Protein backbone atom coordinates (compact mmCIF):
# COMPACT_ATOMS: atom_id res chain seq x y z
CA UNK A 1 0.00 0.00 0.00
CA UNK A 2 1.23 3.46 -0.86
CA UNK A 3 1.53 5.97 1.98
CA UNK A 4 2.15 9.67 2.52
CA UNK A 5 5.92 9.12 2.80
CA UNK A 6 5.90 7.45 -0.64
CA UNK A 7 4.12 10.51 -2.05
CA UNK A 8 6.62 12.84 -0.40
CA UNK A 9 9.64 10.82 -1.58
CA UNK A 10 8.43 10.65 -5.20
CA UNK A 11 7.36 14.30 -5.36
CA UNK A 12 10.63 15.56 -3.93
CA UNK A 13 12.58 13.39 -6.41
CA UNK A 14 11.07 15.36 -9.30
CA UNK A 15 13.14 18.33 -10.55
CA UNK A 16 12.69 21.72 -8.87
CA UNK A 17 10.03 20.40 -6.48
CA UNK A 18 9.50 21.81 -3.01
CA UNK A 19 7.10 20.98 -0.19
CA UNK A 20 5.08 23.72 1.49
CA UNK A 21 2.29 23.57 4.07
CA UNK A 22 -0.83 25.34 2.78
CA UNK A 23 -4.40 25.01 4.05
CA UNK A 24 -2.94 22.93 6.93
CA UNK A 25 -1.73 20.21 4.55
CA UNK A 26 1.45 19.32 2.67
CA UNK A 27 1.52 20.63 -0.90
CA UNK A 28 4.13 19.95 -3.56
CA UNK A 29 5.14 22.57 -6.09
CA UNK A 30 7.31 22.69 -9.17
CA UNK A 31 8.88 26.09 -9.78
CA UNK A 32 6.37 27.45 -7.25
CA UNK A 33 3.28 26.00 -8.97
CA UNK A 34 1.27 23.39 -7.03
CA UNK A 35 0.90 19.94 -8.60
CA UNK A 36 -0.02 17.68 -5.65
CA UNK A 37 -1.49 17.88 -2.16
CA UNK A 38 -1.89 15.40 0.70
CA UNK A 39 -5.36 16.11 2.16
CA UNK A 40 -7.74 13.78 4.05
CA UNK A 41 -5.42 12.68 6.86
CA UNK A 42 -2.89 11.83 4.13
CA UNK A 43 -4.84 8.80 2.85
CA UNK A 44 -5.36 10.36 -0.58
CA UNK A 45 -3.71 12.83 -2.89
CA UNK A 46 -5.06 15.57 -5.10
CA UNK A 47 -3.32 16.01 -8.45
CA UNK A 48 -3.74 18.09 -11.58
CA UNK A 49 -5.80 16.40 -14.26
CA UNK A 50 -7.56 17.90 -17.29
CA UNK A 51 -11.31 17.88 -16.63
CA UNK A 52 -12.13 15.59 -19.58
CA UNK A 53 -9.59 12.99 -18.46
CA UNK A 54 -10.61 13.40 -14.83
CA UNK A 55 -14.24 12.61 -15.59
CA UNK A 56 -13.19 9.52 -17.56
CA UNK A 57 -10.96 8.31 -14.72
CA UNK A 58 -13.73 8.72 -12.14
CA UNK A 59 -16.21 6.84 -14.32
CA UNK A 60 -13.74 4.05 -15.13
CA UNK A 61 -12.34 3.57 -11.61
CA UNK A 62 -14.58 5.19 -8.96
CA UNK A 63 -12.89 3.19 -6.19
CA UNK A 64 -9.59 4.85 -7.04
CA UNK A 65 -10.46 8.34 -8.31
CA UNK A 66 -13.03 10.92 -7.22
CA UNK A 67 -13.70 14.63 -7.36
CA UNK A 68 -13.93 16.61 -4.15
CA UNK A 69 -16.89 19.01 -4.16
CA UNK A 70 -14.74 22.10 -3.69
CA UNK A 71 -12.46 21.04 -6.58
CA UNK A 72 -15.25 20.26 -9.08
CA UNK A 73 -14.67 23.49 -11.02
CA UNK A 74 -10.93 22.94 -11.26
CA UNK A 75 -8.69 20.54 -13.16
CA UNK A 76 -7.87 18.37 -10.12
CA UNK A 77 -8.73 14.79 -9.17
CA UNK A 78 -8.36 12.88 -5.91
CA UNK A 79 -6.64 9.51 -5.75
CA UNK A 80 -7.05 7.00 -2.89
CA UNK A 81 -3.56 5.81 -1.95
CA UNK A 82 -4.74 2.39 -0.78
CA UNK A 83 -6.40 1.76 -4.17
CA UNK A 84 -3.19 2.15 -6.18
CA UNK A 85 -1.59 -0.95 -7.65
CA UNK A 86 2.01 -0.10 -6.73
CA UNK A 87 4.67 2.59 -6.42
CA UNK A 88 5.05 2.74 -10.21
CA UNK A 89 1.40 3.77 -10.61
CA UNK A 90 1.80 6.44 -7.92
CA UNK A 91 4.94 7.73 -9.62
CA UNK A 92 3.17 7.86 -13.02
CA UNK A 93 0.27 9.86 -11.55
CA UNK A 94 2.55 12.31 -9.74
CA UNK A 95 4.88 12.72 -12.72
CA UNK A 96 1.93 13.43 -15.01
CA UNK A 97 0.69 16.10 -12.63
CA UNK A 98 4.23 17.53 -12.38
CA UNK A 99 4.36 17.84 -16.18
CA UNK A 100 1.12 19.84 -16.17
CA UNK A 101 2.56 22.39 -13.72
CA UNK A 102 6.22 22.51 -14.77
CA UNK A 103 7.48 25.44 -16.85
CA UNK A 104 8.59 24.76 -20.40
CA UNK A 105 12.31 24.96 -19.62
CA UNK A 106 11.98 22.14 -17.07
CA UNK A 107 9.90 20.05 -19.48
CA UNK A 108 12.55 20.54 -22.15
CA UNK A 109 15.34 19.66 -19.71
CA UNK A 110 13.54 16.50 -18.51
CA UNK A 111 11.53 15.15 -21.46
CA UNK A 112 11.37 11.64 -19.97
CA UNK A 113 9.39 12.63 -16.86
CA UNK A 114 5.70 11.85 -16.91
CA UNK A 115 5.54 10.39 -20.41
CA UNK A 116 3.84 7.02 -20.87
CA UNK A 117 6.26 4.13 -21.03
CA UNK A 118 6.76 2.98 -24.60
CA UNK A 119 6.31 -0.66 -25.20
PDB file of N, CA, C and O in Angstrom, residues 71-104:
ATOM      1  N   UNK A  71     -13.396  21.058  -5.449  1.00  0.00           N
ATOM      2  CA  UNK A  71     -12.464  21.041  -6.579  1.00  0.00           C
ATOM      3  C   UNK A  71     -13.169  20.772  -7.904  1.00  0.00           C
ATOM      4  O   UNK A  71     -12.527  20.686  -8.947  1.00  0.00           O
ATOM      5  N   UNK A  72     -14.503  20.641  -7.883  1.00  0.00           N
ATOM      6  CA  UNK A  72     -15.254  20.264  -9.084  1.00  0.00           C
ATOM      7  C   UNK A  72     -15.048  21.233 -10.242  1.00  0.00           C
ATOM      8  O   UNK A  72     -15.047  20.818 -11.405  1.00  0.00           O
ATOM      9  N   UNK A  73     -14.849  22.502  -9.965  1.00  0.00           N
ATOM     10  CA  UNK A  73     -14.670  23.486 -11.021  1.00  0.00           C
ATOM     11  C   UNK A  73     -13.236  23.618 -11.500  1.00  0.00           C
ATOM     12  O   UNK A  73     -12.951  24.425 -12.382  1.00  0.00           O
ATOM     13  N   UNK A  74     -12.343  22.831 -10.934  1.00  0.00           N
ATOM     14  CA  UNK A  74     -10.931  22.943 -11.260  1.00  0.00           C
ATOM     15  C   UNK A  74     -10.416  21.645 -11.870  1.00  0.00           C
ATOM     16  O   UNK A  74     -11.040  20.602 -11.744  1.00  0.00           O
ATOM     17  N   UNK A  75      -9.273  21.705 -12.504  1.00  0.00           N
ATOM     18  CA  UNK A  75      -8.686  20.538 -13.163  1.00  0.00           C
ATOM     19  C   UNK A  75      -7.832  19.741 -12.168  1.00  0.00           C
ATOM     20  O   UNK A  75      -6.614  19.636 -12.292  1.00  0.00           O
ATOM     21  N   UNK A  76      -8.507  19.187 -11.148  1.00  0.00           N
ATOM     22  CA  UNK A  76      -7.871  18.372 -10.122  1.00  0.00           C
ATOM     23  C   UNK A  76      -8.700  17.118  -9.894  1.00  0.00           C
ATOM     24  O   UNK A  76      -9.924  17.142 -10.056  1.00  0.00           O
ATOM     25  N   UNK A  77      -8.041  16.035  -9.517  1.00  0.00           N
ATOM     26  CA  UNK A  77      -8.728  14.793  -9.173  1.00  0.00           C
ATOM     27  C   UNK A  77      -8.080  14.244  -7.902  1.00  0.00           C
ATOM     28  O   UNK A  77      -6.898  14.468  -7.643  1.00  0.00           O
ATOM     29  N   UNK A  78      -8.869  13.546  -7.116  1.00  0.00           N
ATOM     30  CA  UNK A  78      -8.365  12.884  -5.909  1.00  0.00           C
ATOM     31  C   UNK A  78      -8.070  11.423  -6.231  1.00  0.00           C
ATOM     32  O   UNK A  78      -8.765  10.799  -7.027  1.00  0.00           O
ATOM     33  N   UNK A  79      -7.057  10.889  -5.547  1.00  0.00           N
ATOM     34  CA  UNK A  79      -6.637   9.505  -5.745  1.00  0.00           C
ATOM     35  C   UNK A  79      -6.486   8.857  -4.372  1.00  0.00           C
ATOM     36  O   UNK A  79      -5.744   9.364  -3.522  1.00  0.00           O
ATOM     37  N   UNK A  80      -7.176   7.741  -4.154  1.00  0.00           N
ATOM     38  CA  UNK A  80      -7.055   7.004  -2.893  1.00  0.00           C
ATOM     39  C   UNK A  80      -5.751   6.200  -2.920  1.00  0.00           C
ATOM     40  O   UNK A  80      -5.557   5.348  -3.794  1.00  0.00           O
ATOM     41  N   UNK A  81      -4.863   6.476  -1.962  1.00  0.00           N
ATOM     42  CA  UNK A  81      -3.563   5.815  -1.951  1.00  0.00           C
ATOM     43  C   UNK A  81      -3.685   4.305  -1.799  1.00  0.00           C
ATOM     44  O   UNK A  81      -2.943   3.555  -2.433  1.00  0.00           O
ATOM     45  N   UNK A  82      -4.630   3.836  -0.982  1.00  0.00           N
ATOM     46  CA  UNK A  82      -4.744   2.390  -0.779  1.00  0.00           C
ATOM     47  C   UNK A  82      -5.346   1.657  -1.969  1.00  0.00           C
ATOM     48  O   UNK A  82      -5.357   0.426  -2.011  1.00  0.00           O
ATOM     49  N   UNK A  83      -5.829   2.390  -2.970  1.00  0.00           N
ATOM     50  CA  UNK A  83      -6.395   1.761  -4.167  1.00  0.00           C
ATOM     51  C   UNK A  83      -5.376   1.629  -5.299  1.00  0.00           C
ATOM     52  O   UNK A  83      -5.663   0.992  -6.315  1.00  0.00           O
ATOM     53  N   UNK A  84      -4.203   2.217  -5.127  1.00  0.00           N
ATOM     54  CA  UNK A  84      -3.189   2.154  -6.184  1.00  0.00           C
ATOM     55  C   UNK A  84      -2.551   0.774  -6.242  1.00  0.00           C
ATOM     56  O   UNK A  84      -2.388   0.103  -5.221  1.00  0.00           O
ATOM     57  N   UNK A  85      -2.183   0.375  -7.452  1.00  0.00           N
ATOM     58  CA  UNK A  85      -1.590  -0.951  -7.648  1.00  0.00           C
ATOM     59  C   UNK A  85      -0.202  -1.067  -7.024  1.00  0.00           C
ATOM     60  O   UNK A  85       0.123  -2.073  -6.403  1.00  0.00           O
ATOM     61  N   UNK A  86       0.627  -0.036  -7.222  1.00  0.00           N
ATOM     62  CA  UNK A  86       2.005  -0.101  -6.735  1.00  0.00           C
ATOM     63  C   UNK A  86       2.655   1.282  -6.811  1.00  0.00           C
ATOM     64  O   UNK A  86       2.029   2.251  -7.229  1.00  0.00           O
ATOM     65  N   UNK A  87       3.927   1.330  -6.420  1.00  0.00           N
ATOM     66  CA  UNK A  87       4.666   2.592  -6.423  1.00  0.00           C
ATOM     67  C   UNK A  87       4.823   3.142  -7.835  1.00  0.00           C
ATOM     68  O   UNK A  87       4.858   4.357  -8.021  1.00  0.00           O
ATOM     69  N   UNK A  88       4.906   2.274  -8.824  1.00  0.00           N
ATOM     70  CA  UNK A  88       5.047   2.738 -10.209  1.00  0.00           C
ATOM     71  C   UNK A  88       3.805   3.512 -10.648  1.00  0.00           C
ATOM     72  O   UNK A  88       3.914   4.544 -11.322  1.00  0.00           O
ATOM     73  N   UNK A  89       2.622   3.054 -10.261  1.00  0.00           N
ATOM     74  CA  UNK A  89       1.396   3.773 -10.609  1.00  0.00           C
ATOM     75  C   UNK A  89       1.361   5.132  -9.910  1.00  0.00           C
ATOM     76  O   UNK A  89       1.014   6.152 -10.527  1.00  0.00           O
ATOM     77  N   UNK A  90       1.748   5.166  -8.650  1.00  0.00           N
ATOM     78  CA  UNK A  90       1.803   6.435  -7.917  1.00  0.00           C
ATOM     79  C   UNK A  90       2.784   7.388  -8.597  1.00  0.00           C
ATOM     80  O   UNK A  90       2.471   8.559  -8.816  1.00  0.00           O
ATOM     81  N   UNK A  91       3.952   6.884  -8.965  1.00  0.00           N
ATOM     82  CA  UNK A  91       4.945   7.735  -9.621  1.00  0.00           C
ATOM     83  C   UNK A  91       4.405   8.263 -10.947  1.00  0.00           C
ATOM     84  O   UNK A  91       4.586   9.440 -11.268  1.00  0.00           O
ATOM     85  N   UNK A  92       3.732   7.423 -11.734  1.00  0.00           N
ATOM     86  CA  UNK A  92       3.170   7.861 -13.016  1.00  0.00           C
ATOM     87  C   UNK A  92       2.157   8.993 -12.814  1.00  0.00           C
ATOM     88  O   UNK A  92       2.157   9.972 -13.551  1.00  0.00           O
ATOM     89  N   UNK A  93       1.296   8.844 -11.824  1.00  0.00           N
ATOM     90  CA  UNK A  93       0.269   9.860 -11.550  1.00  0.00           C
ATOM     91  C   UNK A  93       0.925  11.176 -11.124  1.00  0.00           C
ATOM     92  O   UNK A  93       0.566  12.251 -11.616  1.00  0.00           O
ATOM     93  N   UNK A  94       1.888  11.097 -10.221  1.00  0.00           N
ATOM     94  CA  UNK A  94       2.552  12.306  -9.737  1.00  0.00           C
ATOM     95  C   UNK A  94       3.392  12.967 -10.831  1.00  0.00           C
ATOM     96  O   UNK A  94       3.393  14.191 -10.963  1.00  0.00           O
ATOM     97  N   UNK A  95       4.067  12.161 -11.639  1.00  0.00           N
ATOM     98  CA  UNK A  95       4.881  12.717 -12.723  1.00  0.00           C
ATOM     99  C   UNK A  95       4.008  13.391 -13.770  1.00  0.00           C
ATOM    100  O   UNK A  95       4.365  14.450 -14.301  1.00  0.00           O
ATOM    101  N   UNK A  96       2.846  12.815 -14.054  1.00  0.00           N
ATOM    102  CA  UNK A  96       1.934  13.431 -15.013  1.00  0.00           C
ATOM    103  C   UNK A  96       1.444  14.782 -14.495  1.00  0.00           C
ATOM    104  O   UNK A  96       1.389  15.761 -15.238  1.00  0.00           O
ATOM    105  N   UNK A  97       1.127  14.839 -13.223  1.00  0.00           N
ATOM    106  CA  UNK A  97       0.687  16.102 -12.626  1.00  0.00           C
ATOM    107  C   UNK A  97       1.830  17.121 -12.634  1.00  0.00           C
ATOM    108  O   UNK A  97       1.614  18.303 -12.928  1.00  0.00           O
ATOM    109  N   UNK A  98       3.049  16.655 -12.344  1.00  0.00           N
ATOM    110  CA  UNK A  98       4.227  17.534 -12.378  1.00  0.00           C
ATOM    111  C   UNK A  98       4.381  18.157 -13.759  1.00  0.00           C
ATOM    112  O   UNK A  98       4.606  19.346 -13.881  1.00  0.00           O
ATOM    113  N   UNK A  99       4.230  17.344 -14.806  1.00  0.00           N
ATOM    114  CA  UNK A  99       4.363  17.844 -16.185  1.00  0.00           C
ATOM    115  C   UNK A  99       3.347  18.950 -16.478  1.00  0.00           C
ATOM    116  O   UNK A  99       3.646  19.877 -17.223  1.00  0.00           O
ATOM    117  N   UNK A 100       2.152  18.841 -15.916  1.00  0.00           N
ATOM    118  CA  UNK A 100       1.119  19.840 -16.173  1.00  0.00           C
ATOM    119  C   UNK A 100       1.429  21.176 -15.502  1.00  0.00           C
ATOM    120  O   UNK A 100       0.942  22.216 -15.941  1.00  0.00           O
ATOM    121  N   UNK A 101       2.244  21.156 -14.454  1.00  0.00           N
ATOM    122  CA  UNK A 101       2.558  22.385 -13.725  1.00  0.00           C
ATOM    123  C   UNK A 101       3.940  22.941 -14.058  1.00  0.00           C
ATOM    124  O   UNK A 101       4.187  24.124 -13.858  1.00  0.00           O
ATOM    125  N   UNK A 102       4.828  22.100 -14.548  1.00  0.00           N
ATOM    126  CA  UNK A 102       6.217  22.512 -14.767  1.00  0.00           C
ATOM    127  C   UNK A 102       6.331  23.525 -15.902  1.00  0.00           C
ATOM    128  O   UNK A 102       5.630  23.429 -16.906  1.00  0.00           O
ATOM    129  N   UNK A 103       7.242  24.488 -15.752  1.00  0.00           N
ATOM    130  CA  UNK A 103       7.476  25.439 -16.845  1.00  0.00           C
ATOM    131  C   UNK A 103       8.180  24.755 -18.025  1.00  0.00           C
ATOM    132  O   UNK A 103       8.817  23.711 -17.861  1.00  0.00           O
ATOM    133  N   UNK A 104       8.050  25.358 -19.182  1.00  0.00           N
ATOM    134  CA  UNK A 104       8.591  24.763 -20.402  1.00  0.00           C
ATOM    135  C   UNK A 104      10.071  24.412 -20.303  1.00  0.00           C
ATOM    136  O   UNK A 104      10.484  23.366 -20.803  1.00  0.00           O
TER     137      UNK A 104
END
